[in-house]
Tab-separated table of C-alpha atoms and ligand atoms in Angstrom:
chain	number	residue	atom	x	y	z
A	1	MET	CA	-36.309	-76.720	0.476
A	2	ARG	CA	-33.099	-75.425	-0.628
A	3	GLN	CA	-33.250	-77.572	-3.927
A	4	GLU	CA	-37.133	-75.961	-4.189
A	5	MET	CA	-35.540	-72.642	-3.733
A	6	VAL	CA	-32.073	-73.765	-7.083
A	7	GLU	CA	-35.442	-75.103	-8.828
A	8	TYR	CA	-37.924	-72.138	-8.427
A	9	GLN	CA	-35.931	-69.755	-7.559
A	10	LEU	CA	-32.662	-70.165	-9.978
A	11	LYS	CA	-32.783	-72.429	-13.101
A	12	ARG	CA	-36.703	-71.532	-13.723
A	13	ARG	CA	-35.761	-67.587	-14.300
A	14	ASP	CA	-32.457	-67.463	-16.070
A	15	ILE	CA	-29.850	-68.746	-14.059
A	16	LYS	CA	-27.893	-71.950	-16.300
A	17	ASP	CA	-24.197	-71.788	-14.951
A	18	PRO	CA	-23.955	-75.555	-13.710
A	19	LYS	CA	-21.098	-73.978	-10.819
A	20	VAL	CA	-23.526	-70.877	-10.012
A	21	LEU	CA	-26.430	-73.496	-9.192
A	22	ASP	CA	-24.388	-76.654	-7.444
A	23	ALA	CA	-22.468	-73.674	-4.734
A	24	MET	CA	-26.238	-72.758	-3.940
A	25	ASN	CA	-27.633	-76.361	-3.973
A	26	LYS	CA	-24.293	-76.815	-2.045
A	27	VAL	CA	-23.965	-73.228	0.491
A	28	PRO	CA	-26.304	-73.796	3.761
A	29	ARG	CA	-28.229	-70.280	3.527
A	30	ASP	CA	-29.982	-71.205	6.728
A	31	MET	CA	-26.231	-70.607	8.343
A	32	PHE	CA	-25.857	-66.937	7.584
A	33	VAL	CA	-29.468	-66.073	8.721
A	34	PRO	CA	-30.599	-64.546	12.596
A	35	GLU	CA	-31.533	-67.790	14.121
A	36	SER	CA	-34.889	-66.476	14.738
A	37	LEU	CA	-35.174	-65.968	10.654
A	38	GLN	CA	-33.996	-69.702	9.904
A	39	ARG	CA	-37.322	-71.256	8.492
A	40	ASN	CA	-37.863	-67.922	5.901
A	41	ALA	CA	-34.057	-68.620	4.717
A	42	TYR	CA	-35.289	-69.942	1.468
A	43	ASP	CA	-37.225	-67.569	0.810
A	44	ASP	CA	-37.123	-65.390	-2.521
A	45	GLY	CA	-36.418	-62.613	-1.213
A	46	PRO	CA	-33.540	-60.535	1.615
A	47	LEU	CA	-33.966	-61.154	5.344
A	48	PRO	CA	-32.188	-58.564	8.122
A	49	ILE	CA	-28.691	-59.982	9.288
A	50	GLY	CA	-28.330	-56.767	11.778
A	51	GLU	CA	-26.676	-53.465	11.649
A	52	GLY	CA	-29.863	-52.538	9.678
A	53	GLN	CA	-27.466	-55.019	7.098
A	54	THR	CA	-29.197	-57.861	4.894
A	55	ILE	CA	-28.441	-60.874	3.425
A	56	SER	CA	-29.262	-60.556	-0.821
A	57	GLN	CA	-31.757	-62.133	-2.407
A	58	PRO	CA	-30.595	-65.676	-3.933
A	59	TYR	CA	-31.318	-65.123	-7.069
A	60	ILE	CA	-29.208	-61.707	-6.819
A	61	VAL	CA	-26.535	-63.570	-5.374
A	62	ALA	CA	-26.773	-66.480	-8.269
A	63	TYR	CA	-26.995	-64.003	-10.826
A	64	MET	CA	-23.542	-61.753	-10.117
A	65	THR	CA	-22.081	-65.026	-9.772
A	66	GLU	CA	-23.234	-65.848	-12.861
A	67	GLN	CA	-21.861	-63.179	-14.333
A	68	LEU	CA	-18.676	-63.208	-12.616
A	69	ARG	CA	-18.326	-66.387	-15.555
A	70	LEU	CA	-15.793	-67.795	-12.626
A	71	ARG	CA	-14.162	-70.860	-13.889
A	72	GLY	CA	-11.910	-72.156	-10.965
A	73	ASP	CA	-8.707	-70.663	-10.664
A	74	GLU	CA	-9.281	-67.231	-9.766
A	75	LYS	CA	-8.737	-65.193	-7.255
A	76	VAL	CA	-11.887	-62.422	-6.745
A	77	LEU	CA	-12.508	-59.814	-4.034
A	78	GLU	CA	-16.194	-58.788	-2.282
A	79	ILE	CA	-16.341	-55.768	-1.227
A	80	GLY	CA	-19.557	-55.980	1.522
A	81	THR	CA	-18.954	-58.892	3.685
A	82	GLY	CA	-22.213	-59.307	5.073
A	83	SER	CA	-23.869	-62.629	6.703
A	84	GLY	CA	-20.594	-63.883	4.551
A	85	TYR	CA	-23.304	-65.811	2.321
A	86	GLN	CA	-22.204	-64.329	-1.005
A	87	ALA	CA	-18.410	-64.992	0.368
A	88	ALA	CA	-19.288	-68.636	0.557
A	89	ILE	CA	-20.905	-69.407	-3.071
A	90	LEU	CA	-16.972	-67.976	-4.433
A	91	ALA	CA	-15.175	-69.922	-2.788
A	92	GLU	CA	-17.224	-72.644	-4.107
A	93	ILE	CA	-16.405	-71.768	-7.080
A	94	ALA	CA	-12.920	-69.721	-7.294
A	95	LYS	CA	-9.680	-70.479	-6.134
A	96	GLU	CA	-9.296	-67.616	-3.581
A	97	VAL	CA	-12.046	-65.391	-2.029
A	98	TYR	CA	-11.057	-61.934	-0.605
A	99	THR	CA	-14.142	-60.076	1.869
A	100	ILE	CA	-14.055	-56.703	2.767
A	101	GLU	CA	-16.653	-55.820	5.604
A	102	ILE	CA	-16.456	-51.890	7.468
A	103	ILE	CA	-18.647	-52.776	10.296
A	104	GLU	CA	-16.537	-55.514	12.588
A	105	THR	CA	-19.346	-57.524	14.528
A	106	LEU	CA	-20.709	-58.146	10.530
A	107	SER	CA	-17.668	-59.384	9.423
A	108	LYS	CA	-15.963	-60.952	12.720
A	109	ARG	CA	-19.038	-63.028	12.676
A	110	ALA	CA	-18.896	-64.319	8.861
A	111	GLU	CA	-15.570	-65.257	9.754
A	112	LYS	CA	-16.691	-67.718	12.475
A	113	VAL	CA	-19.652	-69.570	10.069
A	114	LEU	CA	-16.798	-69.549	7.206
A	115	GLY	CA	-14.306	-70.913	9.589
A	116	GLU	CA	-17.001	-73.963	11.332
A	117	LEU	CA	-18.297	-74.655	7.664
A	118	GLY	CA	-14.647	-75.354	6.862
A	119	TYR	CA	-13.682	-72.915	3.654
A	120	LYS	CA	-9.929	-72.428	4.081
A	121	ASN	CA	-10.247	-70.273	0.685
A	122	ILE	CA	-11.275	-66.880	2.056
A	123	ARG	CA	-9.674	-64.089	3.419
A	124	PHE	CA	-12.009	-61.561	5.838
A	125	ARG	CA	-10.880	-58.166	6.557
A	126	THR	CA	-13.025	-55.004	8.410
A	127	GLY	CA	-11.958	-51.805	6.954
A	128	ASP	CA	-13.643	-49.784	3.449
A	129	GLY	CA	-13.618	-51.214	0.425
A	130	TYR	CA	-13.257	-47.982	-1.655
A	131	PHE	CA	-9.986	-48.761	-1.183
A	132	GLY	CA	-9.585	-52.601	-2.550
A	133	TRP	CA	-7.239	-55.272	-1.195
A	134	LYS	CA	-3.295	-53.846	-2.703
A	135	GLU	CA	-1.452	-56.879	-1.471
A	136	TYR	CA	-3.035	-59.032	-3.116
A	137	ALA	CA	-4.145	-57.443	-6.104
A	138	PRO	CA	-5.114	-57.458	-8.866
A	139	PHE	CA	-7.845	-59.617	-8.984
A	140	ASP	CA	-9.579	-61.341	-11.364
A	141	ALA	CA	-12.526	-60.246	-10.281
A	142	ILE	CA	-14.823	-57.713	-8.089
A	143	ILE	CA	-18.337	-58.275	-6.582
A	144	ILE	CA	-19.724	-54.677	-4.837
A	145	THR	CA	-22.432	-55.636	-2.311
A	146	ALA	CA	-23.513	-52.762	-1.111
A	147	ALA	CA	-24.655	-49.745	-2.923
A	148	PRO	CA	-22.612	-46.587	-4.326
A	149	PRO	CA	-22.768	-43.850	-6.229
A	150	LYS	CA	-19.730	-45.065	-8.719
A	151	ILE	CA	-17.747	-47.322	-8.216
A	152	PRO	CA	-14.591	-46.374	-6.927
A	153	GLU	CA	-11.707	-45.890	-8.714
A	154	PRO	CA	-9.060	-48.155	-6.747
A	155	LEU	CA	-11.550	-51.017	-6.880
A	156	ILE	CA	-11.275	-50.353	-11.361
A	157	GLU	CA	-7.425	-50.419	-10.904
A	158	GLN	CA	-7.476	-53.301	-8.823
A	159	LEU	CA	-9.231	-55.128	-11.977
A	160	LYS	CA	-6.841	-57.999	-14.245
A	161	VAL	CA	-7.364	-57.226	-17.586
A	162	ASN	CA	-10.014	-58.761	-18.874
A	163	GLY	CA	-11.303	-59.006	-15.323
A	164	ARG	CA	-15.161	-58.467	-14.511
A	165	LEU	CA	-16.307	-55.974	-11.969
A	166	ILE	CA	-19.997	-55.797	-10.908
A	167	ALA	CA	-21.850	-53.918	-8.593
A	168	PRO	CA	-25.531	-51.988	-7.489
A	169	VAL	CA	-25.010	-49.038	-9.146
A	170	GLY	CA	-26.969	-45.396	-8.064
A	171	ASP	CA	-28.378	-43.895	-4.558
A	172	THR	CA	-32.016	-45.311	-3.588
A	173	PHE	CA	-32.962	-47.261	-6.710
A	174	GLN	CA	-29.953	-49.194	-8.559
A	175	GLU	CA	-28.375	-50.459	-11.880
A	176	LEU	CA	-26.482	-53.621	-11.652
A	177	ILE	CA	-23.521	-52.577	-13.718
A	178	LEU	CA	-21.206	-55.211	-15.408
A	179	ILE	CA	-18.050	-53.942	-15.846
A	180	THR	CA	-15.000	-55.375	-18.131
A	181	LYS	CA	-11.095	-54.537	-18.514
A	182	THR	CA	-9.523	-54.969	-22.539
A	183	GLU	CA	-6.368	-53.569	-22.988
A	184	LYS	CA	-7.884	-50.678	-24.290
A	185	GLY	CA	-10.046	-49.518	-21.215
A	186	ILE	CA	-13.853	-49.947	-19.889
A	187	VAL	CA	-16.444	-51.562	-21.214
A	188	LYS	CA	-19.380	-50.676	-19.334
A	189	GLU	CA	-23.265	-52.845	-19.885
A	190	SER	CA	-26.164	-51.647	-17.566
A	191	LEU	CA	-28.632	-55.460	-16.045
A	192	ILE	CA	-31.507	-55.252	-14.377
A	193	PRO	CA	-32.542	-52.876	-11.516
A	194	VAL	CA	-31.696	-54.440	-7.979
A	195	VAL	CA	-31.725	-52.375	-4.604
A	196	PHE	CA	-28.808	-52.498	-2.545
A	197	VAL	CA	-28.684	-50.965	1.163
A	198	PRO	CA	-25.648	-47.641	0.424
A	199	MET	CA	-22.403	-48.006	0.452
A	200	ARG	CA	-20.293	-46.914	3.708
A	201	GLY	CA	-17.481	-44.402	3.878
A	202	GLU	CA	-15.219	-43.151	2.134
A	203	ILE	CA	-17.668	-43.406	-1.618
A	204	GLU	CA	-20.090	-40.506	0.945
A	205	LYS	CA	-17.161	-37.369	0.147
A	206	LYS	CA	-17.273	-38.346	-3.235
A	207	ARG	CA	-20.564	-37.708	-4.300
B	1	LIG	N1	-22.879	-59.992	0.727
B	1	LIG	C1	-23.294	-59.398	1.794
B	1	LIG	C2	-24.702	-58.988	1.510
B	1	LIG	C3	-24.140	-57.401	2.126
B	1	LIG	S1	-25.182	-56.055	2.839
B	1	LIG	C4	-24.273	-61.143	2.259
B	1	LIG	O1	-23.870	-62.437	1.675
B	1	LIG	O2	-24.811	-61.873	3.283
B	1	LIG	C5	-23.598	-55.304	2.153
B	1	LIG	C6	-23.175	-54.802	3.180
B	1	LIG	O3	-21.383	-54.223	2.731
B	1	LIG	C7	-22.936	-54.593	4.079
B	1	LIG	O4	-23.007	-55.928	5.475
B	1	LIG	C8	-22.518	-53.338	4.913
B	1	LIG	O5	-21.878	-53.735	6.018
B	1	LIG	C9	-21.397	-53.392	4.226
B	1	LIG	N2	-20.840	-51.883	3.302
B	1	LIG	C10	-20.938	-50.523	3.078
B	1	LIG	N3	-20.244	-50.249	2.836
B	1	LIG	C11	-19.048	-50.419	2.529
B	1	LIG	C12	-17.430	-50.651	2.589
B	1	LIG	N4	-16.899	-49.412	1.910
B	1	LIG	N5	-17.099	-51.360	2.221
B	1	LIG	C13	-17.232	-52.332	2.605
B	1	LIG	N6	-18.018	-53.517	3.501
B	1	LIG	C14	-19.493	-52.009	3.135
């Protein structure tokens, strides 16, 4: 089922990075969804994970990961741990993953699942991802998996020069925005339309 997902949902669209395809082939997505939905784990869409939150469609996970252009030696920050699935995909490819989740029960559950799967290069934190994770900054790549109306300034600050940040930006509907930090400043690119759950916390005061 996992191989079919990779073949039909990813390769037949435009996912090409072998590291991303290998990771998607390896991580058991069924471990990250509620038991009652395990037979849908490789469906072509998002699924509920409790607390009103969702695990993203596999294609979107693959697409966002590919856009980060990871090679293996990076330190990556994820905002919105959710089920932990995206963190696992990142941990397969990058050196270290730092992931922040605002809902404690989700953070703890993800930490447990990823521990059971044997991941040792992921660090978890419960809190508001708006502020990033200063102790471990700067990051080579940052991925935001809840939708802010605009990209939090502290996260741009915690991105390395030549680093890449991807985020769904907007209200009800969003666009994936890719930010590259250069010596001369920020380069912003709009990629594809997406739908994510809204980012909570500090950012809600900034609308
Ligand atoms: N990446 C996840 C999917 C995330 S769904 C996965 O692979 O399953 C978005 C998640 O972002 C939700 O769990 C939500 O609680 C969390 N979230 C929302 N606002 C946040 C914030 N300010 N900081 C950290 N996490 C946040």
